[in-house]
JSON list of C-alpha atoms in Angstrom, two decimals:
[
{"chain": "A", "resi": 740, "resn": "MET", "atom": "CA", "xyz": [-14.08, 26.84, -23.39]},
{"chain": "A", "resi": 741, "resn": "GLN", "atom": "CA", "xyz": [-12.40, 24.22, -21.20]},
{"chain": "A", "resi": 742, "resn": "THR", "atom": "CA", "xyz": [-12.55, 20.52, -21.94]},
{"chain": "A", "resi": 743, "resn": "SER", "atom": "CA", "xyz": [-13.11, 17.70, -19.51]},
{"chain": "A", "resi": 744, "resn": "SER", "atom": "CA", "xyz": [-10.59, 15.00, -18.74]},
{"chain": "A", "resi": 745, "resn": "PHE", "atom": "CA", "xyz": [-13.17, 12.49, -20.01]},
{"chain": "A", "resi": 746, "resn": "ARG", "atom": "CA", "xyz": [-12.76, 12.33, -23.76]},
{"chain": "A", "resi": 747, "resn": "LYS", "atom": "CA", "xyz": [-15.42, 11.31, -26.24]},
{"chain": "A", "resi": 748, "resn": "THR", "atom": "CA", "xyz": [-15.37, 12.01, -29.92]},
{"chain": "A", "resi": 749, "resn": "MET", "atom": "CA", "xyz": [-18.28, 13.07, -32.06]},
{"chain": "A", "resi": 750, "resn": "PHE", "atom": "CA", "xyz": [-18.43, 9.52, -33.39]},
{"chain": "A", "resi": 751, "resn": "ASP", "atom": "CA", "xyz": [-19.08, 8.13, -29.88]},
{"chain": "A", "resi": 752, "resn": "LEU", "atom": "CA", "xyz": [-22.32, 10.11, -29.55]},
{"chain": "A", "resi": 753, "resn": "SER", "atom": "CA", "xyz": [-25.67, 8.66, -30.54]},
{"chain": "A", "resi": 754, "resn": "PRO", "atom": "CA", "xyz": [-27.12, 9.70, -33.92]},
{"chain": "A", "resi": 755, "resn": "GLU", "atom": "CA", "xyz": [-30.16, 11.16, -32.09]},
{"chain": "A", "resi": 756, "resn": "LEU", "atom": "CA", "xyz": [-27.90, 13.38, -30.00]},
{"chain": "A", "resi": 757, "resn": "GLN", "atom": "CA", "xyz": [-25.96, 14.54, -33.04]},
{"chain": "A", "resi": 758, "resn": "HIS", "atom": "CA", "xyz": [-29.22, 15.23, -34.89]},
{"chain": "A", "resi": 759, "resn": "GLN", "atom": "CA", "xyz": [-30.59, 17.29, -32.00]},
{"chain": "A", "resi": 760, "resn": "ALA", "atom": "CA", "xyz": [-27.36, 19.30, -31.78]},
{"chain": "A", "resi": 761, "resn": "GLN", "atom": "CA", "xyz": [-27.54, 20.00, -35.50]},
{"chain": "A", "resi": 762, "resn": "GLU", "atom": "CA", "xyz": [-31.26, 20.86, -35.32]},
{"chain": "A", "resi": 763, "resn": "LYS", "atom": "CA", "xyz": [-30.71, 23.29, -32.42]},
{"chain": "A", "resi": 764, "resn": "GLU", "atom": "CA", "xyz": [-27.60, 24.73, -34.12]},
{"chain": "A", "resi": 765, "resn": "LEU", "atom": "CA", "xyz": [-25.29, 24.07, -31.18]},
{"chain": "A", "resi": 766, "resn": "GLY", "atom": "CA", "xyz": [-22.13, 24.30, -33.26]},
{"chain": "A", "resi": 767, "resn": "GLU", "atom": "CA", "xyz": [-19.07, 22.14, -32.73]},
{"chain": "A", "resi": 768, "resn": "PHE", "atom": "CA", "xyz": [-18.91, 19.34, -30.21]},
{"chain": "A", "resi": 769, "resn": "CYS", "atom": "CA", "xyz": [-16.57, 20.00, -27.26]},
{"chain": "A", "resi": 770, "resn": "THR", "atom": "CA", "xyz": [-16.78, 17.27, -24.62]},
{"chain": "A", "resi": 771, "resn": "VAL", "atom": "CA", "xyz": [-18.99, 15.00, -22.51]},
{"chain": "A", "resi": 772, "resn": "TYR", "atom": "CA", "xyz": [-19.53, 15.02, -18.77]},
{"chain": "A", "resi": 773, "resn": "PRO", "atom": "CA", "xyz": [-20.77, 11.55, -17.82]},
{"chain": "A", "resi": 774, "resn": "VAL", "atom": "CA", "xyz": [-22.67, 10.81, -14.64]},
{"chain": "A", "resi": 775, "resn": "LEU", "atom": "CA", "xyz": [-20.46, 10.21, -11.63]},
{"chain": "A", "resi": 776, "resn": "LYS", "atom": "CA", "xyz": [-21.93, 6.94, -10.30]},
{"chain": "A", "resi": 777, "resn": "ARG", "atom": "CA", "xyz": [-20.91, 7.43, -6.69]},
{"chain": "A", "resi": 778, "resn": "SER", "atom": "CA", "xyz": [-22.93, 10.64, -6.52]},
{"chain": "A", "resi": 779, "resn": "THR", "atom": "CA", "xyz": [-26.24, 8.94, -7.32]},
{"chain": "A", "resi": 780, "resn": "SER", "atom": "CA", "xyz": [-28.70, 7.62, -4.75]},
{"chain": "A", "resi": 781, "resn": "ILE", "atom": "CA", "xyz": [-28.97, 4.31, -6.66]},
{"chain": "A", "resi": 782, "resn": "TRP", "atom": "CA", "xyz": [-25.23, 3.69, -6.22]},
{"chain": "A", "resi": 783, "resn": "ILE", "atom": "CA", "xyz": [-25.37, 4.64, -2.53]},
{"chain": "A", "resi": 784, "resn": "ILE", "atom": "CA", "xyz": [-28.29, 2.26, -1.89]},
{"chain": "A", "resi": 785, "resn": "GLY", "atom": "CA", "xyz": [-26.33, -0.47, -3.70]},
{"chain": "A", "resi": 786, "resn": "GLN", "atom": "CA", "xyz": [-23.32, 0.12, -1.47]},
{"chain": "A", "resi": 787, "resn": "VAL", "atom": "CA", "xyz": [-25.49, -0.05, 1.67]},
{"chain": "A", "resi": 788, "resn": "CYS", "atom": "CA", "xyz": [-26.95, -3.37, 0.46]},
{"chain": "A", "resi": 789, "resn": "ILE", "atom": "CA", "xyz": [-23.45, -4.72, -0.16]},
{"chain": "A", "resi": 790, "resn": "ALA", "atom": "CA", "xyz": [-22.33, -3.66, 3.33]},
{"chain": "A", "resi": 791, "resn": "TRP", "atom": "CA", "xyz": [-25.32, -5.25, 5.06]},
{"chain": "A", "resi": 792, "resn": "GLY", "atom": "CA", "xyz": [-25.04, -8.36, 2.90]},
{"chain": "A", "resi": 793, "resn": "SER", "atom": "CA", "xyz": [-21.39, -8.70, 3.92]},
{"chain": "A", "resi": 794, "resn": "ILE", "atom": "CA", "xyz": [-22.36, -8.37, 7.60]},
{"chain": "A", "resi": 795, "resn": "PHE", "atom": "CA", "xyz": [-25.01, -11.08, 7.20]},
{"chain": "A", "resi": 796, "resn": "VAL", "atom": "CA", "xyz": [-22.52, -13.39, 5.48]},
{"chain": "A", "resi": 797, "resn": "GLY", "atom": "CA", "xyz": [-20.08, -12.79, 8.35]},
{"chain": "A", "resi": 798, "resn": "ILE", "atom": "CA", "xyz": [-22.81, -13.65, 10.85]},
{"chain": "A", "resi": 799, "resn": "VAL", "atom": "CA", "xyz": [-23.51, -16.86, 8.92]},
{"chain": "A", "resi": 800, "resn": "ALA", "atom": "CA", "xyz": [-19.84, -17.83, 9.23]},
{"chain": "A", "resi": 801, "resn": "LEU", "atom": "CA", "xyz": [-20.05, -17.34, 13.01]},
{"chain": "A", "resi": 802, "resn": "LEU", "atom": "CA", "xyz": [-23.31, -19.30, 13.20]},
{"chain": "A", "resi": 803, "resn": "LEU", "atom": "CA", "xyz": [-21.81, -22.17, 11.19]},
{"chain": "A", "resi": 804, "resn": "ALA", "atom": "CA", "xyz": [-18.83, -22.25, 13.53]},
{"chain": "A", "resi": 805, "resn": "ALA", "atom": "CA", "xyz": [-21.25, -22.32, 16.47]},
{"chain": "A", "resi": 806, "resn": "ILE", "atom": "CA", "xyz": [-23.20, -25.20, 14.89]},
{"chain": "A", "resi": 807, "resn": "PHE", "atom": "CA", "xyz": [-20.06, -27.32, 14.67]},
{"chain": "A", "resi": 808, "resn": "PHE", "atom": "CA", "xyz": [-18.30, -26.35, 17.89]},
{"chain": "A", "resi": 809, "resn": "SER", "atom": "CA", "xyz": [-20.96, -25.25, 20.40]},
{"chain": "A", "resi": 810, "resn": "PRO", "atom": "CA", "xyz": [-22.78, -27.56, 22.81]},
{"chain": "A", "resi": 811, "resn": "ASN", "atom": "CA", "xyz": [-25.95, -25.45, 22.22]},
{"chain": "A", "resi": 812, "resn": "PRO", "atom": "CA", "xyz": [-25.88, -24.77, 18.44]},
{"chain": "A", "resi": 813, "resn": "PRO", "atom": "CA", "xyz": [-28.19, -22.21, 16.83]},
{"chain": "A", "resi": 814, "resn": "SER", "atom": "CA", "xyz": [-31.02, -23.35, 14.60]},
{"chain": "A", "resi": 815, "resn": "LEU", "atom": "CA", "xyz": [-29.95, -24.47, 11.15]},
{"chain": "A", "resi": 816, "resn": "ILE", "atom": "CA", "xyz": [-33.08, -22.90, 9.65]},
{"chain": "A", "resi": 817, "resn": "PHE", "atom": "CA", "xyz": [-32.21, -19.53, 11.24]},
{"chain": "A", "resi": 818, "resn": "THR", "atom": "CA", "xyz": [-28.68, -19.82, 9.89]},
{"chain": "A", "resi": 819, "resn": "LEU", "atom": "CA", "xyz": [-29.97, -20.59, 6.38]},
{"chain": "A", "resi": 820, "resn": "GLY", "atom": "CA", "xyz": [-32.39, -17.64, 6.60]},
{"chain": "A", "resi": 821, "resn": "VAL", "atom": "CA", "xyz": [-29.57, -15.26, 7.50]},
{"chain": "A", "resi": 822, "resn": "ALA", "atom": "CA", "xyz": [-27.46, -16.71, 4.68]},
{"chain": "A", "resi": 823, "resn": "VAL", "atom": "CA", "xyz": [-30.23, -16.23, 2.11]},
{"chain": "A", "resi": 824, "resn": "ALA", "atom": "CA", "xyz": [-30.88, -12.66, 3.30]},
{"chain": "A", "resi": 825, "resn": "GLY", "atom": "CA", "xyz": [-27.16, -11.86, 3.08]},
{"chain": "A", "resi": 826, "resn": "LEU", "atom": "CA", "xyz": [-26.82, -13.30, -0.42]},
{"chain": "A", "resi": 827, "resn": "LEU", "atom": "CA", "xyz": [-29.92, -11.45, -1.63]},
{"chain": "A", "resi": 828, "resn": "LEU", "atom": "CA", "xyz": [-28.56, -8.17, -0.26]},
{"chain": "A", "resi": 829, "resn": "LEU", "atom": "CA", "xyz": [-25.22, -8.79, -1.98]},
{"chain": "A", "resi": 830, "resn": "ILE", "atom": "CA", "xyz": [-26.92, -9.57, -5.31]},
{"chain": "A", "resi": 831, "resn": "ILE", "atom": "CA", "xyz": [-29.18, -6.51, -5.10]},
{"chain": "A", "resi": 832, "resn": "GLY", "atom": "CA", "xyz": [-26.27, -4.30, -4.07]},
{"chain": "A", "resi": 833, "resn": "CYS", "atom": "CA", "xyz": [-24.06, -5.47, -6.90]},
{"chain": "A", "resi": 834, "resn": "SER", "atom": "CA", "xyz": [-26.91, -5.06, -9.37]},
{"chain": "A", "resi": 835, "resn": "LEU", "atom": "CA", "xyz": [-27.57, -1.48, -8.27]},
{"chain": "A", "resi": 836, "resn": "SER", "atom": "CA", "xyz": [-23.92, -0.44, -8.01]},
{"chain": "A", "resi": 837, "resn": "LEU", "atom": "CA", "xyz": [-22.32, -2.16, -10.95]},
{"chain": "A", "resi": 838, "resn": "SER", "atom": "CA", "xyz": [-24.97, -2.23, -13.69]},
{"chain": "A", "resi": 839, "resn": "PRO", "atom": "CA", "xyz": [-23.61, -0.07, -16.52]},
{"chain": "A", "resi": 840, "resn": "SER", "atom": "CA", "xyz": [-27.04, 0.14, -18.19]},
{"chain": "A", "resi": 841, "resn": "ARG", "atom": "CA", "xyz": [-28.36, 2.27, -15.30]},
{"chain": "A", "resi": 842, "resn": "TYR", "atom": "CA", "xyz": [-25.86, 5.00, -16.17]},
{"chain": "A", "resi": 843, "resn": "ALA", "atom": "CA", "xyz": [-25.46, 4.50, -19.93]},
{"chain": "A", "resi": 844, "resn": "ARG", "atom": "CA", "xyz": [-27.57, 7.41, -21.14]},
{"chain": "A", "resi": 845, "resn": "TRP", "atom": "CA", "xyz": [-26.96, 9.93, -18.38]},
{"chain": "A", "resi": 846, "resn": "GLN", "atom": "CA", "xyz": [-24.61, 12.69, -19.43]},
{"chain": "A", "resi": 847, "resn": "VAL", "atom": "CA", "xyz": [-24.20, 16.30, -20.46]},
{"chain": "A", "resi": 848, "resn": "SER", "atom": "CA", "xyz": [-22.59, 16.89, -23.82]},
{"chain": "A", "resi": 849, "resn": "LEU", "atom": "CA", "xyz": [-21.05, 20.30, -24.21]},
{"chain": "A", "resi": 850, "resn": "TRP", "atom": "CA", "xyz": [-21.18, 22.10, -27.54]},
{"chain": "A", "resi": 851, "resn": "GLN", "atom": "CA", "xyz": [-19.96, 25.45, -28.84]},
{"chain": "A", "resi": 852, "resn": "TYR", "atom": "CA", "xyz": [-23.33, 27.20, -28.38]},
{"chain": "A", "resi": 853, "resn": "GLY", "atom": "CA", "xyz": [-24.89, 25.20, -25.56]},
{"chain": "A", "resi": 854, "resn": "PHE", "atom": "CA", "xyz": [-25.24, 21.77, -24.03]},
{"chain": "A", "resi": 855, "resn": "ILE", "atom": "CA", "xyz": [-27.50, 18.73, -24.25]},
{"chain": "A", "resi": 856, "resn": "TYR", "atom": "CA", "xyz": [-28.75, 17.08, -21.06]},
{"chain": "A", "resi": 857, "resn": "GLU", "atom": "CA", "xyz": [-29.45, 13.39, -21.56]},
{"chain": "A", "resi": 858, "resn": "HIS", "atom": "CA", "xyz": [-30.97, 11.10, -18.93]},
{"chain": "A", "resi": 859, "resn": "LYS", "atom": "CA", "xyz": [-32.73, 7.89, -20.02]},
{"chain": "A", "resi": 860, "resn": "GLN", "atom": "CA", "xyz": [-35.53, 9.05, -22.35]},
{"chain": "A", "resi": 861, "resn": "VAL", "atom": "CA", "xyz": [-35.02, 12.77, -21.66]},
{"chain": "A", "resi": 862, "resn": "CYS", "atom": "CA", "xyz": [-32.81, 14.59, -24.14]},
{"chain": "A", "resi": 863, "resn": "GLN", "atom": "CA", "xyz": [-33.00, 18.38, -23.90]},
{"chain": "A", "resi": 864, "resn": "ALA", "atom": "CA", "xyz": [-30.88, 21.00, -25.64]},
{"chain": "A", "resi": 865, "resn": "PHE", "atom": "CA", "xyz": [-29.95, 24.24, -23.90]},
{"chain": "A", "resi": 866, "resn": "ARG", "atom": "CA", "xyz": [-28.54, 27.00, -26.12]},
{"chain": "A", "resi": 867, "resn": "TRP", "atom": "CA", "xyz": [-26.51, 29.58, -24.22]},
{"chain": "A", "resi": 868, "resn": "ASP", "atom": "CA", "xyz": [-28.72, 32.37, -25.57]},
{"chain": "A", "resi": 869, "resn": "HIS", "atom": "CA", "xyz": [-31.92, 30.57, -24.46]},
{"chain": "A", "resi": 870, "resn": "ILE", "atom": "CA", "xyz": [-30.91, 30.12, -20.82]},
{"chain": "A", "resi": 871, "resn": "GLU", "atom": "CA", "xyz": [-32.95, 32.36, -18.55]},
{"chain": "A", "resi": 872, "resn": "ASN", "atom": "CA", "xyz": [-31.39, 31.55, -15.20]},
{"chain": "A", "resi": 873, "resn": "VAL", "atom": "CA", "xyz": [-28.61, 29.49, -13.61]},
{"chain": "A", "resi": 874, "resn": "GLN", "atom": "CA", "xyz": [-28.97, 29.00, -9.88]},
{"chain": "A", "resi": 875, "resn": "ARG", "atom": "CA", "xyz": [-26.18, 27.48, -7.84]},
{"chain": "A", "resi": 876, "resn": "VAL", "atom": "CA", "xyz": [-27.11, 24.86, -5.26]},
{"chain": "A", "resi": 877, "resn": "SER", "atom": "CA", "xyz": [-24.77, 25.21, -2.29]},
{"chain": "A", "resi": 878, "resn": "SER", "atom": "CA", "xyz": [-24.51, 23.81, 1.20]},
{"chain": "A", "resi": 879, "resn": "GLY", "atom": "CA", "xyz": [-25.42, 26.32, 3.87]},
{"chain": "A", "resi": 880, "resn": "SER", "atom": "CA", "xyz": [-22.75, 28.47, 5.44]},
{"chain": "A", "resi": 881, "resn": "ALA", "atom": "CA", "xyz": [-19.80, 26.65, 3.81]},
{"chain": "A", "resi": 882, "resn": "LYS", "atom": "CA", "xyz": [-20.97, 27.83, 0.38]},
{"chain": "A", "resi": 883, "resn": "VAL", "atom": "CA", "xyz": [-19.68, 24.66, -1.25]},
{"chain": "A", "resi": 884, "resn": "VAL", "atom": "CA", "xyz": [-21.38, 24.42, -4.64]},
{"chain": "A", "resi": 885, "resn": "TYR", "atom": "CA", "xyz": [-22.58, 20.91, -5.34]},
{"chain": "A", "resi": 886, "resn": "GLY", "atom": "CA", "xyz": [-24.78, 21.58, -8.33]},
{"chain": "A", "resi": 887, "resn": "CYS", "atom": "CA", "xyz": [-26.82, 24.09, -10.26]},
{"chain": "A", "resi": 888, "resn": "THR", "atom": "CA", "xyz": [-30.28, 24.37, -11.73]},
{"chain": "A", "resi": 889, "resn": "VAL", "atom": "CA", "xyz": [-30.43, 25.64, -15.30]},
{"chain": "A", "resi": 890, "resn": "ARG", "atom": "CA", "xyz": [-33.70, 27.11, -16.60]},
{"chain": "A", "resi": 891, "resn": "ARG", "atom": "CA", "xyz": [-34.47, 27.83, -20.24]},
{"chain": "A", "resi": 892, "resn": "GLN", "atom": "CA", "xyz": [-36.64, 30.74, -21.33]},
{"chain": "A", "resi": 893, "resn": "ASP", "atom": "CA", "xyz": [-39.54, 28.32, -21.96]},
{"chain": "A", "resi": 894, "resn": "GLY", "atom": "CA", "xyz": [-39.46, 27.30, -18.26]},
{"chain": "A", "resi": 895, "resn": "TYR", "atom": "CA", "xyz": [-37.90, 23.85, -18.69]},
{"chain": "A", "resi": 896, "resn": "GLU", "atom": "CA", "xyz": [-35.13, 23.24, -16.17]},
{"chain": "A", "resi": 897, "resn": "VAL", "atom": "CA", "xyz": [-32.57, 20.60, -15.26]},
{"chain": "A", "resi": 898, "resn": "LYS", "atom": "CA", "xyz": [-30.38, 20.08, -12.23]},
{"chain": "A", "resi": 899, "resn": "LEU", "atom": "CA", "xyz": [-26.70, 19.45, -12.86]},
{"chain": "A", "resi": 900, "resn": "ALA", "atom": "CA", "xyz": [-25.32, 17.72, -9.78]},
{"chain": "A", "resi": 901, "resn": "VAL", "atom": "CA", "xyz": [-24.02, 14.21, -10.41]},
{"chain": "A", "resi": 902, "resn": "PHE", "atom": "CA", "xyz": [-21.56, 14.63, -13.27]},
{"chain": "A", "resi": 903, "resn": "SER", "atom": "CA", "xyz": [-17.80, 14.20, -13.48]},
{"chain": "A", "resi": 904, "resn": "ASP", "atom": "CA", "xyz": [-15.78, 17.42, -13.25]},
{"chain": "A", "resi": 905, "resn": "LEU", "atom": "CA", "xyz": [-18.90, 19.13, -11.89]},
{"chain": "A", "resi": 906, "resn": "SER", "atom": "CA", "xyz": [-17.16, 22.36, -10.87]},
{"chain": "A", "resi": 907, "resn": "GLU", "atom": "CA", "xyz": [-15.72, 22.70, -14.38]},
{"chain": "A", "resi": 908, "resn": "LEU", "atom": "CA", "xyz": [-19.13, 22.06, -15.94]},
{"chain": "A", "resi": 909, "resn": "ILE", "atom": "CA", "xyz": [-20.81, 24.64, -13.69]},
{"chain": "A", "resi": 910, "resn": "ASP", "atom": "CA", "xyz": [-18.09, 27.20, -14.45]},
{"chain": "A", "resi": 911, "resn": "VAL", "atom": "CA", "xyz": [-18.60, 26.74, -18.19]},
{"chain": "A", "resi": 912, "resn": "VAL", "atom": "CA", "xyz": [-22.40, 27.01, -17.89]},
{"chain": "A", "resi": 913, "resn": "LEU", "atom": "CA", "xyz": [-22.15, 30.15, -15.76]},
{"chain": "A", "resi": 914, "resn": "GLU", "atom": "CA", "xyz": [-19.54, 31.75, -18.01]},
{"chain": "A", "resi": 915, "resn": "GLU", "atom": "CA", "xyz": [-21.31, 31.01, -21.30]},
{"chain": "A", "resi": 916, "resn": "SER", "atom": "CA", "xyz": [-24.85, 31.84, -20.20]}
]
C-alpha cells in the first residue's frame, strides 16, 4: 500500500480514532489524507470575499483621493459605507479561508484493513471487506476523476473528493476494495 507525502504518526491521531480503528480491527496505521482546503466551497467563498473586499478598499482609496482633490467630491458617508463593506468582506473572507478549526477534523486515515473517514462529528470506519461499491465521480467526456463515492454493505456512504493526494487515495481504495 502506498503512503502519502503528508506524514502523521499513530501518536498524532485522536484517542477516539485509535479506539475505533482497534474496535473495527483495521490493523496497522498507514497514513492520513487531510482535507485540501482550496478544494472546499468554504475556502472558495472566503477567497471571493477577500477579492471583493480588496476591490472595495481600492474604491475607497480612489474616493478619498477624489474628496481631497476634486472640485465635486463624493459623499463622505458613501465613502465610509464602502470602506466598512470592504473591511467586513475582508474579515469574513479571512475568517473563512484561514481558520484552521474549520478543517481540523476533516481527514481520511488509512489503515491496513480499511480507512476511517472523519469530518467534524462524523467518524466512520470502512473495512475493505465491508465495502460494497466504489463509484468514481468524473467530469464528462474528459474522464478526469475528481472523487469517488464509497458505499459500505450497510448502505452508509461517503464521498472522497477534497483530500490531499486524492488520486493516490482513490487508487488505494479501488485496489484494496
